[in-house]
Amino acid sequence: MEQRERPPRPARLGSSARPVRTRQQRRQDTRRRIVDAAIELHSTVGPARTSFSAVAQKAGVTRPTLYAYFPDKPSLFAACSGHVMATDPPPDLAAFSTVADPIARLRQALTEMYAYYRRHAARIANLERDMPSLHLSVPPGRTIEGERQGLAEGLAAELSSSRSRRDLVTAAVRHALAFATWRSLTQPPGAS
């Protein structure tokens, strides 16, 4: 009796690396689309006015799919913050400590911070407007405020000898590095 050769059986779902990788890639793509959509909405309307329905629609997913990835606003906000910090982080103000001249250090810090503000002006303005009403905690890690304070205190210690003058220089440097200061310098009067 002659045996016929059987065609190979199709792989069971999950039994080969290819279908699992494809499914994993689709999940990563879906997550990225959701995060990108949320970041775009945070930049245009602000995080407080960004609804899950709007994010789902912009990402091309259903609301249940969105909730499967991000069960609440804080988890979505943390993912957006993490993505922005990974793709275009703010300047590392602590790195300027290698610049010996304090005035050159301040100039470099202002140049780089202001360039960052220019790239992210709408998103930062919306975040500053909305953060108090969102009751979201800032993800752990370095903060711009902490770095501004550190740079300001370091410069003040080098530029002034008296305590009262150091406090004044610290306040002036922190003010110069603030987003609101950059905005007031770059927007015409009366613009919001």
Coordinates of C-alpha atoms in Angstrom, one line a residue:
M1 CA 0.0 0.0 0.0
E2 CA 1.4 3.3 -1.1
Q3 CA 1.5 6.2 1.5
R4 CA 0.5 9.6 0.3
E5 CA 2.6 12.5 1.5
R6 CA 0.5 14.8 3.6
P7 CA 0.8 18.5 3.3
P8 CA 2.2 20.2 6.4
R9 CA -0.4 21.2 8.9
P10 CA -0.8 24.9 9.4
A11 CA 0.7 26.2 12.6
R12 CA -1.6 26.6 15.5
L13 CA -2.3 30.1 16.6
G14 CA 0.5 31.1 18.9
S15 CA 2.6 28.1 18.1
S16 CA 5.0 29.8 15.8
A17 CA 7.0 33.0 16.4
R18 CA 5.7 34.8 13.3
P19 CA 2.0 35.1 14.3
V20 CA 2.9 36.2 17.8
R21 CA 5.4 38.8 16.6
T22 CA 2.8 40.1 14.1
R23 CA 0.2 40.4 16.8
Q24 CA 2.7 42.0 19.1
Q25 CA 3.7 44.5 16.4
R26 CA 0.0 45.3 15.8
R27 CA -0.4 46.0 19.5
Q28 CA 2.6 48.2 19.5
D29 CA 1.3 50.1 16.4
T30 CA -2.1 50.5 18.0
R31 CA -0.6 51.8 21.2
R32 CA 1.6 54.2 19.3
R33 CA -1.4 55.5 17.3
I34 CA -3.3 56.1 20.5
V35 CA -0.4 58.0 22.1
D36 CA 0.3 60.0 19.0
A37 CA -3.4 61.0 18.8
A38 CA -3.5 62.0 22.4
I39 CA -0.3 64.1 22.1
E40 CA -1.8 65.8 19.1
L41 CA -5.0 66.6 20.9
H42 CA -3.1 67.8 24.0
S43 CA -1.2 70.2 21.7
T44 CA -4.4 71.5 20.0
V45 CA -7.1 71.5 22.6
G46 CA -5.2 70.6 25.8
P47 CA -5.3 67.6 28.1
A48 CA -8.4 68.8 30.0
R49 CA -10.4 69.0 26.9
T50 CA -9.1 65.8 25.4
S51 CA -11.8 63.1 25.7
F52 CA -11.2 59.4 25.3
S53 CA -13.8 59.5 22.5
A54 CA -11.7 62.1 20.6
V55 CA -8.5 60.1 21.2
A56 CA -10.1 56.9 20.0
Q57 CA -11.6 58.6 16.9
K58 CA -8.3 60.3 16.0
A59 CA -6.3 57.0 16.5
G60 CA -8.8 55.0 14.5
V61 CA -9.7 52.6 17.3
T62 CA -12.8 51.9 19.4
R63 CA -13.2 53.2 22.9
P64 CA -13.1 49.7 24.4
T65 CA -9.7 49.2 22.6
L66 CA -8.5 52.5 24.0
Y67 CA -9.5 51.5 27.5
A68 CA -7.8 48.1 27.0
Y69 CA -4.5 50.0 26.6
F70 CA -5.1 52.9 28.9
P71 CA -7.8 52.4 31.6
D72 CA -7.8 56.1 32.7
K73 CA -6.5 59.6 31.9
P74 CA -3.5 59.3 34.2
S75 CA -2.2 56.2 32.4
L76 CA -2.6 57.8 29.0
F77 CA -1.0 61.1 30.2
A78 CA 2.0 59.2 31.6
A79 CA 2.4 57.3 28.3
C80 CA 2.3 60.7 26.4
S81 CA 4.8 62.3 28.8
G82 CA 7.1 59.3 28.5
H83 CA 6.9 59.4 24.7
V84 CA 7.6 63.1 24.5
M85 CA 10.5 62.8 27.0
A86 CA 11.9 59.9 24.9
T87 CA 11.6 61.5 21.5
D88 CA 12.4 65.2 22.2
P89 CA 13.4 65.7 25.9
P90 CA 13.9 69.2 27.3
P91 CA 17.5 70.3 27.5
D92 CA 19.4 68.8 30.4
L93 CA 20.1 72.0 32.3
A94 CA 22.4 70.2 34.7
A95 CA 24.7 69.4 31.8
F96 CA 25.6 73.0 31.4
S97 CA 27.6 72.9 34.6
T98 CA 30.6 72.0 32.4
V99 CA 30.6 75.5 30.9
A100 CA 33.0 77.5 33.0
D101 CA 31.8 81.0 32.4
P102 CA 28.5 81.5 34.3
I103 CA 27.2 84.1 31.7
A104 CA 28.0 81.7 28.8
R105 CA 26.3 78.9 30.8
L106 CA 23.1 81.0 31.2
R107 CA 23.2 82.0 27.5
Q108 CA 23.5 78.4 26.4
A109 CA 20.7 77.3 28.8
L110 CA 18.4 80.1 27.6
T111 CA 19.1 79.3 23.9
E112 CA 18.4 75.6 24.3
M113 CA 15.3 76.1 26.6
Y114 CA 13.8 78.7 24.3
A115 CA 14.4 76.4 21.3
Y116 CA 12.6 73.6 23.1
Y117 CA 9.7 76.0 24.1
R118 CA 9.4 77.1 20.4
R119 CA 9.1 73.4 19.3
H120 CA 6.5 72.6 21.9
A121 CA 4.8 76.0 22.5
A122 CA 1.1 74.9 22.0
R123 CA 1.5 71.7 24.0
I124 CA 3.3 73.4 26.9
A125 CA 0.8 76.3 27.0
N126 CA -2.1 73.9 27.2
L127 CA -0.4 71.8 29.8
E128 CA 0.3 74.8 32.0
R129 CA -3.3 75.9 31.6
D130 CA -4.8 72.5 32.3
M131 CA -2.5 70.9 34.9
P132 CA -4.2 72.4 38.0
S133 CA -7.6 71.1 37.0
L134 CA -6.4 67.7 36.0
H135 CA -5.1 66.6 39.4
L136 CA -2.5 64.4 37.7
S137 CA 0.9 63.8 39.3
V138 CA 4.0 64.4 37.3
P139 CA 5.7 61.1 36.3
P140 CA 8.8 60.4 38.4
G141 CA 12.2 61.5 37.0
R142 CA 13.9 64.8 36.4
T143 CA 11.7 67.9 36.3
I144 CA 12.3 71.1 34.4
E145 CA 11.4 73.0 37.6
G146 CA 14.0 71.2 39.6
E147 CA 16.7 71.7 37.0
R148 CA 15.8 75.4 36.6
Q149 CA 16.2 75.8 40.4
G150 CA 19.5 74.0 40.4
L151 CA 21.0 76.0 37.5
A152 CA 19.7 79.3 39.1
E153 CA 21.2 78.5 42.5
G154 CA 24.5 77.5 40.9
L155 CA 24.8 80.6 38.9
A156 CA 23.7 82.8 41.8
A157 CA 26.4 81.4 44.0
E158 CA 29.0 82.2 41.4
L159 CA 27.7 85.6 40.4
S160 CA 27.0 87.1 43.8
S161 CA 28.6 87.0 47.2
S162 CA 25.8 88.3 49.5
R163 CA 22.9 86.1 50.4
S164 CA 20.3 88.7 49.5
R165 CA 21.9 89.2 46.1
R166 CA 22.1 85.4 45.5
D167 CA 18.3 85.1 46.2
L168 CA 17.7 87.9 43.7
V169 CA 19.9 86.3 41.0
T170 CA 18.3 82.9 41.7
A171 CA 14.8 84.4 41.2
A172 CA 15.9 86.3 38.0
V173 CA 17.5 83.2 36.4
R174 CA 14.4 81.0 37.2
H175 CA 12.2 83.7 35.7
A176 CA 14.3 84.0 32.6
L177 CA 14.2 80.2 32.1
A178 CA 10.4 80.0 32.6
F179 CA 8.1 79.2 29.7
A180 CA 5.8 82.1 30.6
T181 CA 8.8 84.5 30.2
W182 CA 9.7 83.0 26.8
R183 CA 6.1 83.3 25.8
S184 CA 5.9 87.0 26.9
L185 CA 9.1 87.7 24.9
T186 CA 7.9 86.0 21.7
Q187 CA 4.2 86.9 21.5
P188 CA 2.8 90.2 20.4
P189 CA 1.1 92.2 23.1
G190 CA -2.5 91.1 23.7
A191 CA -2.0 87.7 22.1
S192 CA -3.1 84.7 24.2

